[in-house]
C-alpha cells in the first residue's frame, strides 16, 4: 500500500452521530479501602477528549480529511465542553444542534497501570424529539451535497433514531453518496440500504440469529446481513481475528495487532479509515486492509486513540517482510520517517 499517495488525498466526509466526552482518571492503586473491600486509586492525572462520533472525527482529522460533524447536544456543562473540544479541532460547530431538553454524555474511566478498573457513565439515551429530528434532517439536506461520503456513528444515545437513520440513508442514496454505519443494538432495520455496516460478532449474531462458529457460518452470517439489510458490502469485525468482508465472496483480513492494551475507540478508527479510503477511491479490500492496520495502531495504545499516516506506515513496515537492501532515496526516506 502506498501511504504517501493516500496521505495526499483530502476527502470530504460528513459524520453524523452521538457526541460525548471521554474522561480519564489516571492513577495508582496501592491499598484497599478500610471502609469497604474496594481498591483505593490515587489520581495523578485527569484528561478529557471527544468520544463517540467525536472520536470518529478525531481519527479523520489525524488523516487530514476535510470533515464535519452533525449532531445534537444540550446546554449543560458537558455539552459546552463538547463544543469547545470540537472548536479545538478547527471544526465549525454550526451543524451541532442545541436541544435544551438534553444533556451531554460523559464516560469517566479510571485507569491504573494501563488498565481500566472502572467506568462511570452520565448520559441521556432517549431518542431526540420529532421536532429536533426534523431540524437535523433539514440541516443534513442542506450540506450533504458538499461531501463525498457519510459516516453514521450510532452509540445508542438517541441522535440516530430510526427516522433519522432512514432519512439519512434514503437521501444519501438518491444523491449517490455512500453511507457507512457503525451500528448499535440488535435491530439493524434502521440501517437498511446503507453501503455497509460494521457490527462485531455479537451484534451480527443478534441481527441475523446465526452463530459464528467457523468459516462456513461466518459466510452465512455475512450473506444474511447483505441480503436482509440490502447492503452493498457485508462486514463483521472479529476482534483478535481481524475483519471479515463479503462483497461477492468471503475475504478475511487477519488482525495486525502485536500487543493489545485497550480496544476503546477501535471501532471508530475502523469506520473512519474505511470512509477515508473509500472516499479517496480505494476498493473495499484495500480500505479494509488499511483500516485493519489503523486499528492495530490504536489498540496498542491506552485510552481512546487515533492513528496517523506515519504511525500506520511504520506499523505496516514493522510487521511486513521487507528487503534489507534499499536504493539511496528509499533509504533516506526511511531514515527520515524513523527519526520523525
PDB file of C-alpha atoms in Angstrom, residues 117-323:
ATOM      1  CA  UNK A 117     -10.624  -0.623  36.504  1.00  0.00           C
ATOM      2  CA  UNK A 118     -13.902   1.314  36.486  1.00  0.00           C
ATOM      3  CA  UNK A 119     -16.165   3.274  34.126  1.00  0.00           C
ATOM      4  CA  UNK A 120     -18.867   5.726  35.171  1.00  0.00           C
ATOM      5  CA  UNK A 121     -21.445   6.906  32.609  1.00  0.00           C
ATOM      6  CA  UNK A 122     -23.538  10.073  32.702  1.00  0.00           C
ATOM      7  CA  UNK A 123     -25.880  10.120  29.727  1.00  0.00           C
ATOM      8  CA  UNK A 124     -29.281  10.562  28.140  1.00  0.00           C
ATOM      9  CA  UNK A 125     -30.333   7.729  25.838  1.00  0.00           C
ATOM     10  CA  UNK A 126     -33.883   8.726  24.876  1.00  0.00           C
ATOM     11  CA  UNK A 127     -34.436   9.422  21.137  1.00  0.00           C
ATOM     12  CA  UNK A 128     -34.371  13.050  20.052  1.00  0.00           C
ATOM     13  CA  UNK A 129     -37.797  14.592  19.592  1.00  0.00           C
ATOM     14  CA  UNK A 130     -39.574  14.712  16.246  1.00  0.00           C
ATOM     15  CA  UNK A 131     -39.041  18.480  16.115  1.00  0.00           C
ATOM     16  CA  UNK A 132     -35.281  18.158  16.688  1.00  0.00           C
ATOM     17  CA  UNK A 133     -35.146  15.218  14.273  1.00  0.00           C
ATOM     18  CA  UNK A 134     -36.692  17.402  11.565  1.00  0.00           C
ATOM     19  CA  UNK A 135     -34.126  20.138  12.247  1.00  0.00           C
ATOM     20  CA  UNK A 136     -31.313  17.587  11.984  1.00  0.00           C
ATOM     21  CA  UNK A 137     -32.558  16.215   8.667  1.00  0.00           C
ATOM     22  CA  UNK A 138     -33.129  19.714   7.276  1.00  0.00           C
ATOM     23  CA  UNK A 139     -29.516  20.595   8.080  1.00  0.00           C
ATOM     24  CA  UNK A 140     -28.324  17.300   6.602  1.00  0.00           C
ATOM     25  CA  UNK A 141     -30.188  18.017   3.365  1.00  0.00           C
ATOM     26  CA  UNK A 142     -28.554  21.467   3.136  1.00  0.00           C
ATOM     27  CA  UNK A 143     -24.984  20.217   3.405  1.00  0.00           C
ATOM     28  CA  UNK A 144     -24.889  16.621   2.107  1.00  0.00           C
ATOM     29  CA  UNK A 145     -24.024  17.558  -1.475  1.00  0.00           C
ATOM     30  CA  UNK A 146     -20.744  19.102  -0.224  1.00  0.00           C
ATOM     31  CA  UNK A 147     -19.464  15.716   0.994  1.00  0.00           C
ATOM     32  CA  UNK A 148     -18.319  12.545  -0.742  1.00  0.00           C
ATOM     33  CA  UNK A 149     -19.323  10.008   1.882  1.00  0.00           C
ATOM     34  CA  UNK A 150     -21.404   9.825   5.083  1.00  0.00           C
ATOM     35  CA  UNK A 151     -20.360   8.033   8.276  1.00  0.00           C
ATOM     36  CA  UNK A 152     -23.094   7.232  10.808  1.00  0.00           C
ATOM     37  CA  UNK A 153     -21.706   6.697  14.318  1.00  0.00           C
ATOM     38  CA  UNK A 154     -24.555   5.260  16.389  1.00  0.00           C
ATOM     39  CA  UNK A 155     -23.737   4.960  20.082  1.00  0.00           C
ATOM     40  CA  UNK A 156     -27.363   4.456  21.088  1.00  0.00           C
ATOM     41  CA  UNK A 157     -27.645   7.838  22.838  1.00  0.00           C
ATOM     42  CA  UNK A 158     -30.672   9.000  20.859  1.00  0.00           C
ATOM     43  CA  UNK A 159     -29.366  11.020  17.906  1.00  0.00           C
ATOM     44  CA  UNK A 160     -29.579   8.190  15.357  1.00  0.00           C
ATOM     45  CA  UNK A 161     -33.266   7.396  15.750  1.00  0.00           C
ATOM     46  CA  UNK A 162     -34.942   5.096  13.233  1.00  0.00           C
ATOM     47  CA  UNK A 163     -36.469   8.108  11.492  1.00  0.00           C
ATOM     48  CA  UNK A 164     -33.138   9.957  11.263  1.00  0.00           C
ATOM     49  CA  UNK A 165     -31.269   6.883  10.032  1.00  0.00           C
ATOM     50  CA  UNK A 166     -33.856   6.048   7.369  1.00  0.00           C
ATOM     51  CA  UNK A 167     -33.929   9.593   6.016  1.00  0.00           C
ATOM     52  CA  UNK A 168     -30.137   9.986   6.034  1.00  0.00           C
ATOM     53  CA  UNK A 169     -29.680   6.748   4.070  1.00  0.00           C
ATOM     54  CA  UNK A 170     -32.559   7.456   1.659  1.00  0.00           C
ATOM     55  CA  UNK A 171     -31.400  10.990   0.848  1.00  0.00           C
ATOM     56  CA  UNK A 172     -27.761   9.925   0.532  1.00  0.00           C
ATOM     57  CA  UNK A 173     -28.636   7.082  -1.835  1.00  0.00           C
ATOM     58  CA  UNK A 174     -30.690   9.426  -4.003  1.00  0.00           C
ATOM     59  CA  UNK A 175     -27.540  11.548  -4.436  1.00  0.00           C
ATOM     60  CA  UNK A 176     -25.238   8.518  -4.931  1.00  0.00           C
ATOM     61  CA  UNK A 177     -23.497   9.168  -1.617  1.00  0.00           C
ATOM     62  CA  UNK A 178     -22.362   6.025   0.197  1.00  0.00           C
ATOM     63  CA  UNK A 179     -23.335   5.625   3.865  1.00  0.00           C
ATOM     64  CA  UNK A 180     -21.166   3.620   6.268  1.00  0.00           C
ATOM     65  CA  UNK A 181     -22.682   2.753   9.658  1.00  0.00           C
ATOM     66  CA  UNK A 182     -21.124   1.782  12.964  1.00  0.00           C
ATOM     67  CA  UNK A 183     -24.282   0.184  14.437  1.00  0.00           C
ATOM     68  CA  UNK A 184     -25.714  -0.191  17.908  1.00  0.00           C
ATOM     69  CA  UNK A 185     -28.294  -2.627  19.224  1.00  0.00           C
ATOM     70  CA  UNK A 186     -29.855  -5.744  17.746  1.00  0.00           C
ATOM     71  CA  UNK A 187     -32.294  -4.200  15.272  1.00  0.00           C
ATOM     72  CA  UNK A 188     -30.479  -3.229  12.079  1.00  0.00           C
ATOM     73  CA  UNK A 189     -33.633  -2.427  10.097  1.00  0.00           C
ATOM     74  CA  UNK A 190     -32.989   1.276  10.552  1.00  0.00           C
ATOM     75  CA  UNK A 191     -29.704   0.856   8.630  1.00  0.00           C
ATOM     76  CA  UNK A 192     -31.329  -0.822   5.622  1.00  0.00           C
ATOM     77  CA  UNK A 193     -29.915   0.396   2.325  1.00  0.00           C
ATOM     78  CA  UNK A 194     -26.565   1.575   3.689  1.00  0.00           C
ATOM     79  CA  UNK A 195     -23.400   0.802   1.720  1.00  0.00           C
ATOM     80  CA  UNK A 196     -22.052  -1.181   4.662  1.00  0.00           C
ATOM     81  CA  UNK A 197     -22.352  -1.583   8.431  1.00  0.00           C
ATOM     82  CA  UNK A 198     -19.585  -2.652  10.824  1.00  0.00           C
ATOM     83  CA  UNK A 199     -21.050  -4.958  13.517  1.00  0.00           C
ATOM     84  CA  UNK A 200     -18.913  -7.183  15.716  1.00  0.00           C
ATOM     85  CA  UNK A 201     -19.631 -10.915  16.058  1.00  0.00           C
ATOM     86  CA  UNK A 202     -22.090 -10.440  18.920  1.00  0.00           C
ATOM     87  CA  UNK A 203     -24.027  -7.721  17.081  1.00  0.00           C
ATOM     88  CA  UNK A 204     -24.064  -9.772  13.876  1.00  0.00           C
ATOM     89  CA  UNK A 205     -25.474 -12.753  15.786  1.00  0.00           C
ATOM     90  CA  UNK A 206     -28.211 -10.601  17.328  1.00  0.00           C
ATOM     91  CA  UNK A 207     -29.102  -9.168  13.899  1.00  0.00           C
ATOM     92  CA  UNK A 208     -29.136 -12.480  11.993  1.00  0.00           C
ATOM     93  CA  UNK A 209     -29.685 -15.125  14.701  1.00  0.00           C
ATOM     94  CA  UNK A 210     -26.784 -17.023  13.112  1.00  0.00           C
ATOM     95  CA  UNK A 211     -23.988 -18.019  15.482  1.00  0.00           C
ATOM     96  CA  UNK A 212     -20.495 -17.680  14.016  1.00  0.00           C
ATOM     97  CA  UNK A 213     -18.526 -20.863  14.730  1.00  0.00           C
ATOM     98  CA  UNK A 214     -16.405 -21.388  11.606  1.00  0.00           C
ATOM     99  CA  UNK A 215     -15.748 -20.076   8.086  1.00  0.00           C
ATOM    100  CA  UNK A 216     -18.996 -21.515   6.751  1.00  0.00           C
ATOM    101  CA  UNK A 217     -21.196 -19.954   9.431  1.00  0.00           C
ATOM    102  CA  UNK A 218     -19.254 -16.683   9.097  1.00  0.00           C
ATOM    103  CA  UNK A 219     -20.010 -16.580   5.389  1.00  0.00           C
ATOM    104  CA  UNK A 220     -23.668 -17.413   6.046  1.00  0.00           C
ATOM    105  CA  UNK A 221     -23.883 -14.546   8.544  1.00  0.00           C
ATOM    106  CA  UNK A 222     -22.309 -12.089   6.111  1.00  0.00           C
ATOM    107  CA  UNK A 223     -24.621 -13.175   3.282  1.00  0.00           C
ATOM    108  CA  UNK A 224     -27.614 -12.820   5.593  1.00  0.00           C
ATOM    109  CA  UNK A 225     -26.591  -9.298   6.616  1.00  0.00           C
ATOM    110  CA  UNK A 226     -26.048  -8.267   3.000  1.00  0.00           C
ATOM    111  CA  UNK A 227     -29.374  -9.631   1.789  1.00  0.00           C
ATOM    112  CA  UNK A 228     -31.540  -8.867   4.817  1.00  0.00           C
ATOM    113  CA  UNK A 229     -30.497  -5.225   5.081  1.00  0.00           C
ATOM    114  CA  UNK A 230     -29.881  -4.524   1.389  1.00  0.00           C
ATOM    115  CA  UNK A 231     -26.183  -3.692   1.799  1.00  0.00           C
ATOM    116  CA  UNK A 232     -23.583  -3.332  -0.940  1.00  0.00           C
ATOM    117  CA  UNK A 233     -20.960  -4.890   1.318  1.00  0.00           C
ATOM    118  CA  UNK A 234     -21.322  -7.005   4.452  1.00  0.00           C
ATOM    119  CA  UNK A 235     -18.594  -6.651   7.083  1.00  0.00           C
ATOM    120  CA  UNK A 236     -18.057  -8.138  10.534  1.00  0.00           C
ATOM    121  CA  UNK A 237     -15.238  -7.194  12.896  1.00  0.00           C
ATOM    122  CA  UNK A 238     -13.762 -10.299  14.520  1.00  0.00           C
ATOM    123  CA  UNK A 239     -11.782  -8.773  17.401  1.00  0.00           C
ATOM    124  CA  UNK A 240      -8.398 -10.533  17.598  1.00  0.00           C
ATOM    125  CA  UNK A 241      -9.186 -12.460  14.389  1.00  0.00           C
ATOM    126  CA  UNK A 242      -9.407  -9.351  12.191  1.00  0.00           C
ATOM    127  CA  UNK A 243     -12.181  -8.263   9.808  1.00  0.00           C
ATOM    128  CA  UNK A 244     -14.378 -10.373   7.507  1.00  0.00           C
ATOM    129  CA  UNK A 245     -15.849  -8.849   4.347  1.00  0.00           C
ATOM    130  CA  UNK A 246     -18.342 -10.128   1.804  1.00  0.00           C
ATOM    131  CA  UNK A 247     -18.926  -8.249  -1.440  1.00  0.00           C
ATOM    132  CA  UNK A 248     -19.022 -11.070  -3.997  1.00  0.00           C
ATOM    133  CA  UNK A 249     -17.088 -13.601  -1.920  1.00  0.00           C
ATOM    134  CA  UNK A 250     -15.751 -14.021   1.594  1.00  0.00           C
ATOM    135  CA  UNK A 251     -12.443 -12.358   2.472  1.00  0.00           C
ATOM    136  CA  UNK A 252     -10.863 -12.386   5.914  1.00  0.00           C
ATOM    137  CA  UNK A 253      -8.204  -9.834   6.821  1.00  0.00           C
ATOM    138  CA  UNK A 254      -6.271 -11.131   9.820  1.00  0.00           C
ATOM    139  CA  UNK A 255      -5.561  -8.823  12.724  1.00  0.00           C
ATOM    140  CA  UNK A 256      -2.397  -6.743  12.588  1.00  0.00           C
ATOM    141  CA  UNK A 257      -2.053  -6.005  16.292  1.00  0.00           C
ATOM    142  CA  UNK A 258       1.133  -7.082  18.056  1.00  0.00           C
ATOM    143  CA  UNK A 259       0.053  -6.028  21.547  1.00  0.00           C
ATOM    144  CA  UNK A 260      -3.439  -5.166  22.767  1.00  0.00           C
ATOM    145  CA  UNK A 261      -3.604  -2.606  25.576  1.00  0.00           C
ATOM    146  CA  UNK A 262      -7.040  -1.042  25.090  1.00  0.00           C
ATOM    147  CA  UNK A 263      -9.742  -1.606  22.446  1.00  0.00           C
ATOM    148  CA  UNK A 264     -11.551   1.638  23.366  1.00  0.00           C
ATOM    149  CA  UNK A 265     -12.434   3.503  20.186  1.00  0.00           C
ATOM    150  CA  UNK A 266     -11.106   0.839  17.804  1.00  0.00           C
ATOM    151  CA  UNK A 267     -14.486   0.725  16.043  1.00  0.00           C
ATOM    152  CA  UNK A 268     -14.287   4.494  15.495  1.00  0.00           C
ATOM    153  CA  UNK A 269     -10.871   4.076  13.886  1.00  0.00           C
ATOM    154  CA  UNK A 270     -12.160   1.310  11.616  1.00  0.00           C
ATOM    155  CA  UNK A 271     -15.136   3.251  10.253  1.00  0.00           C
ATOM    156  CA  UNK A 272     -13.103   6.473   9.897  1.00  0.00           C
ATOM    157  CA  UNK A 273     -10.367   4.617   7.993  1.00  0.00           C
ATOM    158  CA  UNK A 274     -12.865   2.822   5.768  1.00  0.00           C
ATOM    159  CA  UNK A 275     -14.623   6.092   4.973  1.00  0.00           C
ATOM    160  CA  UNK A 276     -11.349   7.876   4.236  1.00  0.00           C
ATOM    161  CA  UNK A 277     -10.126   5.167   1.869  1.00  0.00           C
ATOM    162  CA  UNK A 278     -13.407   4.668   0.020  1.00  0.00           C
ATOM    163  CA  UNK A 279     -13.863   8.424  -0.422  1.00  0.00           C
ATOM    164  CA  UNK A 280     -10.297   8.518  -1.768  1.00  0.00           C
ATOM    165  CA  UNK A 281     -11.126   5.998  -4.491  1.00  0.00           C
ATOM    166  CA  UNK A 282      -9.777   2.780  -2.978  1.00  0.00           C
ATOM    167  CA  UNK A 283     -11.595  -0.527  -3.370  1.00  0.00           C
ATOM    168  CA  UNK A 284     -13.237  -2.156  -0.368  1.00  0.00           C
ATOM    169  CA  UNK A 285     -10.496  -4.759   0.137  1.00  0.00           C
ATOM    170  CA  UNK A 286      -7.830  -2.031   0.086  1.00  0.00           C
ATOM    171  CA  UNK A 287      -9.890   0.055   2.517  1.00  0.00           C
ATOM    172  CA  UNK A 288     -10.268  -2.875   4.933  1.00  0.00           C
ATOM    173  CA  UNK A 289      -6.547  -3.623   4.765  1.00  0.00           C
ATOM    174  CA  UNK A 290      -5.785  -0.016   5.743  1.00  0.00           C
ATOM    175  CA  UNK A 291      -8.465   0.031   8.474  1.00  0.00           C
ATOM    176  CA  UNK A 292      -7.007  -3.142   9.952  1.00  0.00           C
ATOM    177  CA  UNK A 293      -3.585  -1.531  10.171  1.00  0.00           C
ATOM    178  CA  UNK A 294      -5.013   1.641  11.735  1.00  0.00           C
ATOM    179  CA  UNK A 295      -6.911  -0.415  14.322  1.00  0.00           C
ATOM    180  CA  UNK A 296      -3.697  -2.289  15.109  1.00  0.00           C
ATOM    181  CA  UNK A 297      -2.054   1.026  15.953  1.00  0.00           C
ATOM    182  CA  UNK A 298      -4.794   2.341  18.245  1.00  0.00           C
ATOM    183  CA  UNK A 299      -5.350  -0.825  20.280  1.00  0.00           C
ATOM    184  CA  UNK A 300      -1.658  -0.821  21.159  1.00  0.00           C
ATOM    185  CA  UNK A 301      -2.274   2.482  22.965  1.00  0.00           C
ATOM    186  CA  UNK A 302      -4.165   3.177  26.178  1.00  0.00           C
ATOM    187  CA  UNK A 303      -7.393   5.152  26.032  1.00  0.00           C
ATOM    188  CA  UNK A 304      -9.434   6.391  23.110  1.00  0.00           C
ATOM    189  CA  UNK A 305      -6.751   6.952  20.463  1.00  0.00           C
ATOM    190  CA  UNK A 306      -6.061   7.912  16.860  1.00  0.00           C
ATOM    191  CA  UNK A 307      -3.605   6.727  14.216  1.00  0.00           C
ATOM    192  CA  UNK A 308      -1.605   8.965  11.889  1.00  0.00           C
ATOM    193  CA  UNK A 309      -0.292   8.015   8.447  1.00  0.00           C
ATOM    194  CA  UNK A 310       3.242   7.953   9.851  1.00  0.00           C
ATOM    195  CA  UNK A 311       2.264   5.545  12.634  1.00  0.00           C
ATOM    196  CA  UNK A 312       0.305   3.300  10.259  1.00  0.00           C
ATOM    197  CA  UNK A 313       3.155   3.232   7.743  1.00  0.00           C
ATOM    198  CA  UNK A 314       5.777   2.390  10.384  1.00  0.00           C
ATOM    199  CA  UNK A 315       3.484  -0.250  11.875  1.00  0.00           C
ATOM    200  CA  UNK A 316       2.987  -1.755   8.417  1.00  0.00           C
ATOM    201  CA  UNK A 317       6.751  -1.839   7.837  1.00  0.00           C
ATOM    202  CA  UNK A 318       7.334  -3.485  11.210  1.00  0.00           C
ATOM    203  CA  UNK A 319       5.027  -6.452  10.541  1.00  0.00           C
ATOM    204  CA  UNK A 320       5.605  -6.977   6.830  1.00  0.00           C
ATOM    205  CA  UNK A 321       8.751  -8.668   5.487  1.00  0.00           C
ATOM    206  CA  UNK A 322      10.941  -6.187   3.677  1.00  0.00           C
ATOM    207  CA  UNK A 323      14.201  -6.428   1.755  1.00  0.00           C
TER     208      UNK A 323
END
